[in-house]
Coordinates of C-alpha atoms and ligand atoms in Angstrom, one line a residue:
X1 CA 195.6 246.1 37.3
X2 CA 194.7 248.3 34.2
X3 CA 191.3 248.2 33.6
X4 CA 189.9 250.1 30.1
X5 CA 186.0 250.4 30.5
X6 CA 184.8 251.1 26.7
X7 CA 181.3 252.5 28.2
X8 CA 178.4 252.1 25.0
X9 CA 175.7 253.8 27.0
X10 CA 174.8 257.1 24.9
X11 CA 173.8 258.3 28.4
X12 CA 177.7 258.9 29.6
X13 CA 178.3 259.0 33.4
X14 CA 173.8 258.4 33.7
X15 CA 174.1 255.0 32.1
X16 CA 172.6 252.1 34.0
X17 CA 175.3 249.5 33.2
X18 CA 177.8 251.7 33.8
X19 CA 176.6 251.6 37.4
X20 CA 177.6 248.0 37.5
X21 CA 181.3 248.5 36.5
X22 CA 181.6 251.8 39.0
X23 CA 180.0 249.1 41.7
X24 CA 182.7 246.7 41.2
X25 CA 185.6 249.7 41.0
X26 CA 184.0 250.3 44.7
X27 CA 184.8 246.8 45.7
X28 CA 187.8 246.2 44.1
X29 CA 189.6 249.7 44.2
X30 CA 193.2 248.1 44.3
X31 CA 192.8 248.4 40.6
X32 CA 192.5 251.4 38.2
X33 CA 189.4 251.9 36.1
X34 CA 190.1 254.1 32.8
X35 CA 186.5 254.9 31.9
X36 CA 185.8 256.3 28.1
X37 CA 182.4 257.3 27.4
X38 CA 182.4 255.7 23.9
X39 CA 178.6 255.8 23.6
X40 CA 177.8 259.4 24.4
X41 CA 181.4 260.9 23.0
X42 CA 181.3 259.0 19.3
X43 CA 181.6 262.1 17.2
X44 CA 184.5 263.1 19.0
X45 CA 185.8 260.3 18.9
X46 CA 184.9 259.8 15.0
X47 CA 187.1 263.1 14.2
X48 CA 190.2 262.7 11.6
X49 CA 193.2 263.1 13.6
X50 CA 191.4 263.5 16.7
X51 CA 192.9 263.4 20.3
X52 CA 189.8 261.2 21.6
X53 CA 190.5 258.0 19.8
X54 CA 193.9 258.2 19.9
X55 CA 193.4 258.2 24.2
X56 CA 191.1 255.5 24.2
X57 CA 193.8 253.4 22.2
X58 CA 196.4 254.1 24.1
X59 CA 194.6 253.0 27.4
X60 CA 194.0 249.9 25.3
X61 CA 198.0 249.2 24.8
X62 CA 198.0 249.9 28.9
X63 CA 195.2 248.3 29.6
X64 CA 195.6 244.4 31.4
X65 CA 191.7 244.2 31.4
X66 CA 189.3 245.7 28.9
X67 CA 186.1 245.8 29.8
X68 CA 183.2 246.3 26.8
X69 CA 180.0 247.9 29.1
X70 CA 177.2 248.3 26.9
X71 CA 173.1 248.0 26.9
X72 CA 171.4 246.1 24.5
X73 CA 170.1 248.3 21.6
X74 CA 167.7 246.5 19.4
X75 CA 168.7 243.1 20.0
X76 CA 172.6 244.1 19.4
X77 CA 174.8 247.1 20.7
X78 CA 174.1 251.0 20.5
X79 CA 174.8 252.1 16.5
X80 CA 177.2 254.6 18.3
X81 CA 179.5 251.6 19.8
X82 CA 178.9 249.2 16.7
X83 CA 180.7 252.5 14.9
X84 CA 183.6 252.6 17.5
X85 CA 184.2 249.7 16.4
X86 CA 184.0 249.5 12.6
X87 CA 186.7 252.1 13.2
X88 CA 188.8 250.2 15.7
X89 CA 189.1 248.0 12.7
X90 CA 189.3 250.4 9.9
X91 CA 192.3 252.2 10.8
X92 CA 194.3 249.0 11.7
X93 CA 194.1 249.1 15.3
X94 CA 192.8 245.9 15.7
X95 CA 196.7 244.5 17.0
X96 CA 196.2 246.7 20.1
X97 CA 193.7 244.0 21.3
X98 CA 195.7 241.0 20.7
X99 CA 196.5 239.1 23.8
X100 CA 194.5 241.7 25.9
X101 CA 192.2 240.0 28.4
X102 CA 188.3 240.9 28.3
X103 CA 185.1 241.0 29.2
X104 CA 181.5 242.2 28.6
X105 CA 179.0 243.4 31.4
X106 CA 175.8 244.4 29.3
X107 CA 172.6 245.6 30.9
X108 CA 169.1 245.3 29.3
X109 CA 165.3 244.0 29.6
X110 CA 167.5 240.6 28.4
X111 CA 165.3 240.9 25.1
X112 CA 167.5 238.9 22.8
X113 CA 170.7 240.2 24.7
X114 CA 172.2 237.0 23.7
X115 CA 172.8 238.5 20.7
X116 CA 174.6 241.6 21.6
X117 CA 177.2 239.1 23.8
X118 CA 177.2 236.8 20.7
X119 CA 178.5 239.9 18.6
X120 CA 181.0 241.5 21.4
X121 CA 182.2 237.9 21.7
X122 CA 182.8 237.3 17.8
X123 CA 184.4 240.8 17.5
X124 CA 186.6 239.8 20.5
X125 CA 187.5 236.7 18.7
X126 CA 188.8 238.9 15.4
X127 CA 190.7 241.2 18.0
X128 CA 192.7 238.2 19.4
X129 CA 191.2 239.1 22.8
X130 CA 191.7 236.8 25.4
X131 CA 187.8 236.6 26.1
X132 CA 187.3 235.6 29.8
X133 CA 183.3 235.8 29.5
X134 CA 180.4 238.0 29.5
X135 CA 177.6 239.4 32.5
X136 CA 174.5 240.2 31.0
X137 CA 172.1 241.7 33.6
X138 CA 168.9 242.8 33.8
X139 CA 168.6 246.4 34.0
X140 CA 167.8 246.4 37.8
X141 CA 169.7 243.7 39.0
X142 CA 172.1 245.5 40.9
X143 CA 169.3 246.7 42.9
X144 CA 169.0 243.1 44.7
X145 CA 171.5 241.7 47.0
X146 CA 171.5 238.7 44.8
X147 CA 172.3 240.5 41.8
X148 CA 175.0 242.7 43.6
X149 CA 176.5 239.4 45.3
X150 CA 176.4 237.5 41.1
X151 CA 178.2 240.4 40.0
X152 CA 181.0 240.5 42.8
X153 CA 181.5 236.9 42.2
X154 CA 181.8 237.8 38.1
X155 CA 184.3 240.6 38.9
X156 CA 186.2 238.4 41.5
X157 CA 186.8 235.7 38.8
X158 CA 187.6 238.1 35.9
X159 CA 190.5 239.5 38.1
X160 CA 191.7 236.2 39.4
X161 CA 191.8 234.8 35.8
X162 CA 194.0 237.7 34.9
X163 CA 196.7 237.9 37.8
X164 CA 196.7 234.0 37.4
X165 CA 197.5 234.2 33.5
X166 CA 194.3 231.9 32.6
X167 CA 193.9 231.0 28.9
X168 CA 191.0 230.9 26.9
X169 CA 190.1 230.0 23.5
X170 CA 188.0 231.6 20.6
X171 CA 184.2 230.5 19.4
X172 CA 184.3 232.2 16.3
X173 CA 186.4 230.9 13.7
X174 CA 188.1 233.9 11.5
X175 CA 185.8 235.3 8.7
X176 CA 186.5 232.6 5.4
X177 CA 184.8 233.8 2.8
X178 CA 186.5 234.2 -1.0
X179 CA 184.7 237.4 -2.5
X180 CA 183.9 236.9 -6.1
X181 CA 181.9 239.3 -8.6
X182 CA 178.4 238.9 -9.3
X183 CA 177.2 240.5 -12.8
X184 CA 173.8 239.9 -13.2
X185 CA 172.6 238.0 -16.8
X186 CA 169.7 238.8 -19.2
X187 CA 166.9 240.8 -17.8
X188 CA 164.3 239.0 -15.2
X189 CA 160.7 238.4 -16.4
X190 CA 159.1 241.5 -14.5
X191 CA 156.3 240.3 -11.4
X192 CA 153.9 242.6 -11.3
X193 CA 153.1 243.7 -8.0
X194 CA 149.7 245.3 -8.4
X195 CA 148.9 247.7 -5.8
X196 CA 151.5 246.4 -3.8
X197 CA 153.6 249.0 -1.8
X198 CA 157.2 248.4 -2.2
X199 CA 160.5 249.9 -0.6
X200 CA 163.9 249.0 -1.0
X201 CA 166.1 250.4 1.9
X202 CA 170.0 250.2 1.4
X203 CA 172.4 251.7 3.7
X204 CA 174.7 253.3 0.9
X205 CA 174.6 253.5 -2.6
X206 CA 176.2 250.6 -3.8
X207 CA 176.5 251.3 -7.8
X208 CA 179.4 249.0 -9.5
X209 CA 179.3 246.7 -6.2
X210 CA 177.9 243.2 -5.8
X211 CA 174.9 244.5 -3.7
X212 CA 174.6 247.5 -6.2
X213 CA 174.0 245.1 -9.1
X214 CA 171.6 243.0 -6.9
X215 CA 169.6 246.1 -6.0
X216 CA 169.3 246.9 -9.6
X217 CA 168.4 243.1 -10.3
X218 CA 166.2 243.3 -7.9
X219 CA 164.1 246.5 -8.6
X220 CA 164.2 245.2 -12.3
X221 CA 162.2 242.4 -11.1
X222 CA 159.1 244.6 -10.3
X223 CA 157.2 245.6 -13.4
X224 CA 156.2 249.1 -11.6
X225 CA 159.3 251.3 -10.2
X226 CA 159.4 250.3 -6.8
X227 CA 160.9 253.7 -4.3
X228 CA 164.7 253.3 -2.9
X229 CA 165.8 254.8 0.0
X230 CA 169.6 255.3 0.7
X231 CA 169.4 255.7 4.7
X232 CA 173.4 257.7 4.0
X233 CA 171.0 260.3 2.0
X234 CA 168.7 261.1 4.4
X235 CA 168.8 264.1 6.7
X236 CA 170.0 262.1 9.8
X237 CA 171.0 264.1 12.7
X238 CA 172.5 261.8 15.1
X239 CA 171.4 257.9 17.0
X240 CA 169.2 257.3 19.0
X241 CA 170.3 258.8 22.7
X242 CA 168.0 256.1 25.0
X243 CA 166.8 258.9 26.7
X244 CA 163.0 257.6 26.3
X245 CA 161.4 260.9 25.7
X246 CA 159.2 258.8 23.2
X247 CA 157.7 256.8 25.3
X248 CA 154.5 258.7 26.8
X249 CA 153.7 259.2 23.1
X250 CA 155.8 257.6 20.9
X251 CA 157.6 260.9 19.7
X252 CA 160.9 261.3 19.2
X253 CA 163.2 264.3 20.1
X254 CA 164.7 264.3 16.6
X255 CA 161.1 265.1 15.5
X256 CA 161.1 268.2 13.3
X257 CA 164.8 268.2 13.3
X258 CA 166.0 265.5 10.9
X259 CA 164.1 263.2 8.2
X260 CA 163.9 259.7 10.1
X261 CA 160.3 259.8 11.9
X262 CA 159.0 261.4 8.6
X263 CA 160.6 258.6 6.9
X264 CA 159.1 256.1 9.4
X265 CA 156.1 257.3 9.3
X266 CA 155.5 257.8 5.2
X267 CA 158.0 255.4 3.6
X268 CA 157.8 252.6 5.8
X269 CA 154.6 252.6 7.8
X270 CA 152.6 251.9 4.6
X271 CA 155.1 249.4 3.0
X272 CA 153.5 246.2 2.3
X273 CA 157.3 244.9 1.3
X274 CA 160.4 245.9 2.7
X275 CA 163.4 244.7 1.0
X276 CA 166.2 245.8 3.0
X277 CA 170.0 245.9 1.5
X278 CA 173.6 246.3 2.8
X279 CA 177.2 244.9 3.1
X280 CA 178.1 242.9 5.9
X281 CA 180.5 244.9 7.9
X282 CA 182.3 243.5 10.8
X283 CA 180.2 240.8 12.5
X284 CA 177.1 242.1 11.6
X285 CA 175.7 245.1 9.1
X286 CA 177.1 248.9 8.9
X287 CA 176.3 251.0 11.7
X288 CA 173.9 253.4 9.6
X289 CA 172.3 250.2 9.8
X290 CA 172.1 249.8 13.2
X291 CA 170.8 253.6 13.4
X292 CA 167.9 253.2 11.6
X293 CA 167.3 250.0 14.1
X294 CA 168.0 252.0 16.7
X295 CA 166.4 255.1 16.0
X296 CA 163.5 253.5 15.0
X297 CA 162.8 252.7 18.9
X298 CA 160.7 256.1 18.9
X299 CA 157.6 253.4 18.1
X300 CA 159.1 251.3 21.4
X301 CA 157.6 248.0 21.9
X302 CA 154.5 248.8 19.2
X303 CA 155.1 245.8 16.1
X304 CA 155.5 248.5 13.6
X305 CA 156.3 246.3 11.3
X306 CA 153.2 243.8 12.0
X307 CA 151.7 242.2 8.6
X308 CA 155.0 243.5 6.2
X309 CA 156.8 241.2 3.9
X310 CA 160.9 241.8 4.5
X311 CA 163.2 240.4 1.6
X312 CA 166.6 240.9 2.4
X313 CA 169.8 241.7 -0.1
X314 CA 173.2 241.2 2.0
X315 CA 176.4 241.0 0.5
X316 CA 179.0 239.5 2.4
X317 CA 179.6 235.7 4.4
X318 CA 175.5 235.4 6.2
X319 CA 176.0 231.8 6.9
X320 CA 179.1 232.7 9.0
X321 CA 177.2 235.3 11.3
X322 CA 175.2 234.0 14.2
X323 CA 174.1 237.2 15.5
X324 CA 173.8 239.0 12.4
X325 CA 170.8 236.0 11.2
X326 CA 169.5 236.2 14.9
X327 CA 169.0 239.9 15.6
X328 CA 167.4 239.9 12.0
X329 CA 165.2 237.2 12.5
X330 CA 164.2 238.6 16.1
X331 CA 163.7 242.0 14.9
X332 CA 161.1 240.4 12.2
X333 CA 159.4 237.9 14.0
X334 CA 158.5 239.2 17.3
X335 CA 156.4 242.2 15.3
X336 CA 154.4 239.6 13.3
X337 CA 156.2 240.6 10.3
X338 CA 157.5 237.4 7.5
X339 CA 161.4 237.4 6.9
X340 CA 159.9 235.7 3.5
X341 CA 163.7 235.6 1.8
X342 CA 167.6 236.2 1.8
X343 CA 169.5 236.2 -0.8
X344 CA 173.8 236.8 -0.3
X345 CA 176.3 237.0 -2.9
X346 CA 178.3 233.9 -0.9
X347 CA 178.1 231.4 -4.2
X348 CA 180.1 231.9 -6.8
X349 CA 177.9 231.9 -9.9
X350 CA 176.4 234.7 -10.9
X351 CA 173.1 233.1 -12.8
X352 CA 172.4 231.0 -9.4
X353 CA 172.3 234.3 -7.5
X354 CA 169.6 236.2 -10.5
X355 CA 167.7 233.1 -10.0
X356 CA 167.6 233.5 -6.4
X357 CA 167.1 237.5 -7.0
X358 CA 164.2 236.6 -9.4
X359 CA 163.0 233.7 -7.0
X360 CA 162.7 236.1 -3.9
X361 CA 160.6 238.9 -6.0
X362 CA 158.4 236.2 -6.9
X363 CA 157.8 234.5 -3.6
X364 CA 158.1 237.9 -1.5
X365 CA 154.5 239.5 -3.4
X366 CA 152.9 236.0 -3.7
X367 CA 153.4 236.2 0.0
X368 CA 151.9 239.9 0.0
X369 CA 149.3 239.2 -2.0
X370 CA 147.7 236.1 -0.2
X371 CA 148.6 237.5 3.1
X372 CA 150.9 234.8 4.1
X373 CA 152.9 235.1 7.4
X374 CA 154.7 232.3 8.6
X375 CA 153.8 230.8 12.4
X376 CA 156.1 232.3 14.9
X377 CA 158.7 230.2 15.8
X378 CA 160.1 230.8 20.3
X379 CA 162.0 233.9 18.7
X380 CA 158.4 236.1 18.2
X381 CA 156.7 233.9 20.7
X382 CA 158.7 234.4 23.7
X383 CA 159.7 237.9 22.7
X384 CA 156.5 239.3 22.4
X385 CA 156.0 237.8 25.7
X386 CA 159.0 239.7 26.9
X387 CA 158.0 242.9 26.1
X388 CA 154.0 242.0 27.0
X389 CA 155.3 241.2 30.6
X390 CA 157.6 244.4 30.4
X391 CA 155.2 247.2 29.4
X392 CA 152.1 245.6 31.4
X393 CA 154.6 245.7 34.3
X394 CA 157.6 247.5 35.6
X395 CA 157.6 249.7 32.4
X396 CA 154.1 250.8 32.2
X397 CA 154.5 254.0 33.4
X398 CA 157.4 254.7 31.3
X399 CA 156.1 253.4 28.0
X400 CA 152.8 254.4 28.2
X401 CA 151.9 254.7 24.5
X402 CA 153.1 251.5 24.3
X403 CA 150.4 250.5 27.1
X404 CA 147.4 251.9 24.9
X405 CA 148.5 250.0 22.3
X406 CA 148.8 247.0 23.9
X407 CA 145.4 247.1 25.6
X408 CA 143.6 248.6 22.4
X409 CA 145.3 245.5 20.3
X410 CA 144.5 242.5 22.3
X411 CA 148.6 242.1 22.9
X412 CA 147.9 241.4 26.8
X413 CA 146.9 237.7 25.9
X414 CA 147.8 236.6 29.3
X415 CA 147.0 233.1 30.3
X416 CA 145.3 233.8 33.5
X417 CA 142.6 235.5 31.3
X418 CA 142.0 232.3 29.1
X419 CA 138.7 231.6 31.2
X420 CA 137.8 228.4 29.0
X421 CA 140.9 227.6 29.5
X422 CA 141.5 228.1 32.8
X423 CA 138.1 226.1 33.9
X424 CA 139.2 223.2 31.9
X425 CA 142.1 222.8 34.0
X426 CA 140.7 223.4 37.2
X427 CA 137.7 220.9 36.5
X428 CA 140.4 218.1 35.4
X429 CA 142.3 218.7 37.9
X430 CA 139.1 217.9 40.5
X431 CA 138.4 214.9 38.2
X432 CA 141.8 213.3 38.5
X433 CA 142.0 213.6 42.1
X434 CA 140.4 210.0 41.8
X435 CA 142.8 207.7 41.7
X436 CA 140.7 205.3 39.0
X437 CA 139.6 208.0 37.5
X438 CA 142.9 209.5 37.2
X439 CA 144.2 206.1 35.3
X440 CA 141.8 206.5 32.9
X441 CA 142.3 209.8 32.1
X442 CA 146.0 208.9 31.4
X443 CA 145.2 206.4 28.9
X444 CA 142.9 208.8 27.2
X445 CA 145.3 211.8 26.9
X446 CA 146.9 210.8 23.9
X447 CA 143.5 210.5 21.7
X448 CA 142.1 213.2 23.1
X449 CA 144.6 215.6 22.9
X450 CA 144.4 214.9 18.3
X451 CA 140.5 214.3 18.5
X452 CA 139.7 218.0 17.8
X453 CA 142.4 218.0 15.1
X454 CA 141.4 214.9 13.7
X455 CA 137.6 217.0 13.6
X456 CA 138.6 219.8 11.6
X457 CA 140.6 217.2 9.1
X458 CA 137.4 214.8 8.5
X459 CA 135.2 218.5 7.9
X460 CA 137.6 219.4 5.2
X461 CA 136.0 218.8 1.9
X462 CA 138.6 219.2 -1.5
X463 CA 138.0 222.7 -2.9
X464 CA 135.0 222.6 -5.7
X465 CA 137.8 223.9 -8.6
Ligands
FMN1 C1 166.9 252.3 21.7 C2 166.8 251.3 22.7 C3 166.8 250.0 22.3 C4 166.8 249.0 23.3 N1 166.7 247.7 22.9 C5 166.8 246.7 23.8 C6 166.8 245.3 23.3 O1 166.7 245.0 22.1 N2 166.8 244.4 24.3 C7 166.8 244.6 25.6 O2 166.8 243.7 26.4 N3 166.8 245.9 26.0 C8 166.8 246.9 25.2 N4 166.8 248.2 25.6 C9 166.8 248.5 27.0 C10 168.2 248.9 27.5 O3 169.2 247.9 27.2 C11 168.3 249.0 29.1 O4 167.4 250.0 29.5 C12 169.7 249.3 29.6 O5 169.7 248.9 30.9 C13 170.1 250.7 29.4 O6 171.4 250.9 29.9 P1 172.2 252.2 29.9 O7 171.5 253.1 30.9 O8 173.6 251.8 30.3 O9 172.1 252.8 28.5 C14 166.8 249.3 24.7 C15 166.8 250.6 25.1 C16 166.8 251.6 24.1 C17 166.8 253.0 24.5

């Protein structure tokens, strides 16, 4: 069997999850395994009329099996693979695909991996793949004999479902979404934002598009000028490498060398609103989106974004994009920031879009101005417990700015240290070793559990004005 490994590691031959896919070519060596450093070789392969992308696509037309081996960047795939791909589809090689079989082996902390195998599934769905499913370890799981024995079994049936001609079906129905122009009506009544800090980012400059006209309807909505930054502008030298220099002291390697920690640092450090703009390419945004996602891990597991508002301007089908809404919504809640608005141009009429342009100015600095950020939903709660366990644990040593932080900001709220708590329980527990006792307590939980809530109600007096 042909096998085409698209390898997404940055890290080439030294990437973890590659180690997976070379353990499996040990066990199963009757095939052959075409490996292509996609990750680590993307300006190569980027080149005009280069010879690298051509080779990668013609292992593709070979290929019986195509394997997509990737870690999880920021809740999605490395920028450098998300760009592989806008190109697979940009210069029409997309047919290649069809009727190929695949499958995704993806190692990570599994923070939110579920979205980078959400995305690799949906693009496999628009290549006409023939998806026969997806591995998504943890990083050291082929360290245990458990993990090694899961991923022999995953191999074993990937094979056997391709000599035996198995079919499978798509979960992502094609893109359907009509694209109509949006001009935006007569002028908005300007908020004023006060002191307010406010940055627009955008990947491109969009002037005489959809999302350039809701950029400018949007700034136009702030009384002051509020700053815009076109990421395609700034001095960017390259992605982010995963090579975790940053995380003794949360400096980067690019630092000095290109614009993006300065930018970090003095553009959106201090924002107290982030409106953040782009076209939806693929299944998800640009990758120059995804680099400033990525790169941006220089601050690792530290909620940079803690306390911002983030308004976001997306033109293209949102409502169709499951991982696209859930990396975006992961990325904002586990740091404690407020996704307080999105606005698309998906409907048709042009006023109902300035109204929800005007809307979202509106509700985004009332929001900044009272402070408001919405209650964590299991998406910032059980992240931040991800990375709590993470860098408390395994990863300490590694990310040990991140540790500091941590321990200086109250973020290692384990429950063991709930004392109160903890003595509650323990007592209770004592208490309803009695069997009559233990009745009685059951009847009371119910009122007991609202009684404290029911307290704080009957306090509440109306406000005096
Ligand atoms: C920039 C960057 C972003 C990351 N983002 C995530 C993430 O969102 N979720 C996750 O579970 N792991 C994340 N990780 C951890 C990697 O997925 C993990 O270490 C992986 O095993 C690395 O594989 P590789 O050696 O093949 O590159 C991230 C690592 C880096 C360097």
């Amino acid at each position: 069997m042909n096998i085409t490994v698209l390898s997404g590691s940055p890290k080439g031959k030294d990437s973890v999850t590659l180690q997976s896919v070379n353990y499996i070519s040990k066990l199963f060596p009757e095939h052959t395994y075409d490996v292509f450093h996609i990750g680590q070789t993307i300006n190569a392969l980027m080149e005009e009329n280069g010879d690298a992308f051509d080779a990668v696509m013609a292992s593709v037309t070979q290929a019986d099996l195509i394997i997509w081996a990737t870690p999880v960047y920021t809740c999605l795939v490395p920028a450098q693979y998300k760009r592989f791909i806008e190109k697979v589809f940009a210069d029409g090689k997309a047919p290649l695909f069809k009727g190929k079989y695949a499958a995704v082996i993806s190692t990570s902390i599994n923070f939110f991996d579920n979205y980078a195998v959400d995305y690799l599934r949906a693009i496999n769905d628009d290549l006409d793949t023939l998806f026969t499913g997806s591995y998504s370890a943890d990083s050291y799981d082929l360290l245990k004999e458990e993990g090694q024995i899961r991923l022999a079994q995953f191999a074993a049936q990937t094979f056997e479902d391709v000599t035996s001609g198995a079919m499978f079906g798509k979960r992502t129905y094609p893109l359907s979404y009509s694209w109509h122009v949006y001009e935006s009506g007569p002028a908005p009544e300007p908020v004023d934002s006060g002191p307010l800090k406010v940055l627009l980012i955008q990947d491109e400059n969009y002037d005489g598009t959809n999302l350039g006209r809701m950029v400018d309807r949007c700034t136009q909505g702030f009384k002051a000028d509020i700053e815009v930054v076109t990421l395609s502008e700034l001095n960017v030298k390259g992605d982010c490498l995963g090579c975790i220099q940053c995380g003794f002291d949360h400096a980067c390697i690019y630092e000095g060398k290109d614009d993006f920690i300065d930018f970090a640092r003095e553009k959106v450090a201090p924002a107290d609103i982030l409106i953040l703009a782009g076209e939806i390419k693929d299944r998800w945004l640009s990758s120059t989106w995804k680099q400033f996602f990525d790169r941006s891990f220089f601050q690792n597991h530290v909620p940079a974004l803690k306390g911002k508002q983030v308004g976001l301007l997306l033109s293209g089908p949102l409502t169709q994009m499951v991982a696209l809404k859930g990396t975006l919504d992961a990325i904002v809640e586990w740091q404690g920031a407020h996704l307080a608005d999105t606005v698309t141009d998906e409907v048709e009429r042009s006023g109902f879009i300035d109204s929800r342009i005007d809307t979202m100015v509106r509700r985004i600095t009332a929001f900044a101005e009272r402070g408001y950020v919405r209650p964590a939903t299991f998406v910032g709660i059980g992240g931040r417990k991800v990375f709590r366990d993470d860098v408390w644990g395994r990863h300490r040593f590694v990310f040990q700015a991140d540790h500091a932080y941590y321990e200086a900001n109250g973020l290692y709220d384990f429950p063991h240290d709930d004392a109160d708590a903890m003595k509650m329980s323990e007592d209770m527990i004592k208490l309803t070793q009695d069997p009559d006792m233990r009745q009685a307590i059951r009847k009371m939980l119910k009122k007991e559990m609202v009684k404290p809530h029911k307290g704080i109600v009957e306090k509440t007096d109306a406000p005096n004005d």
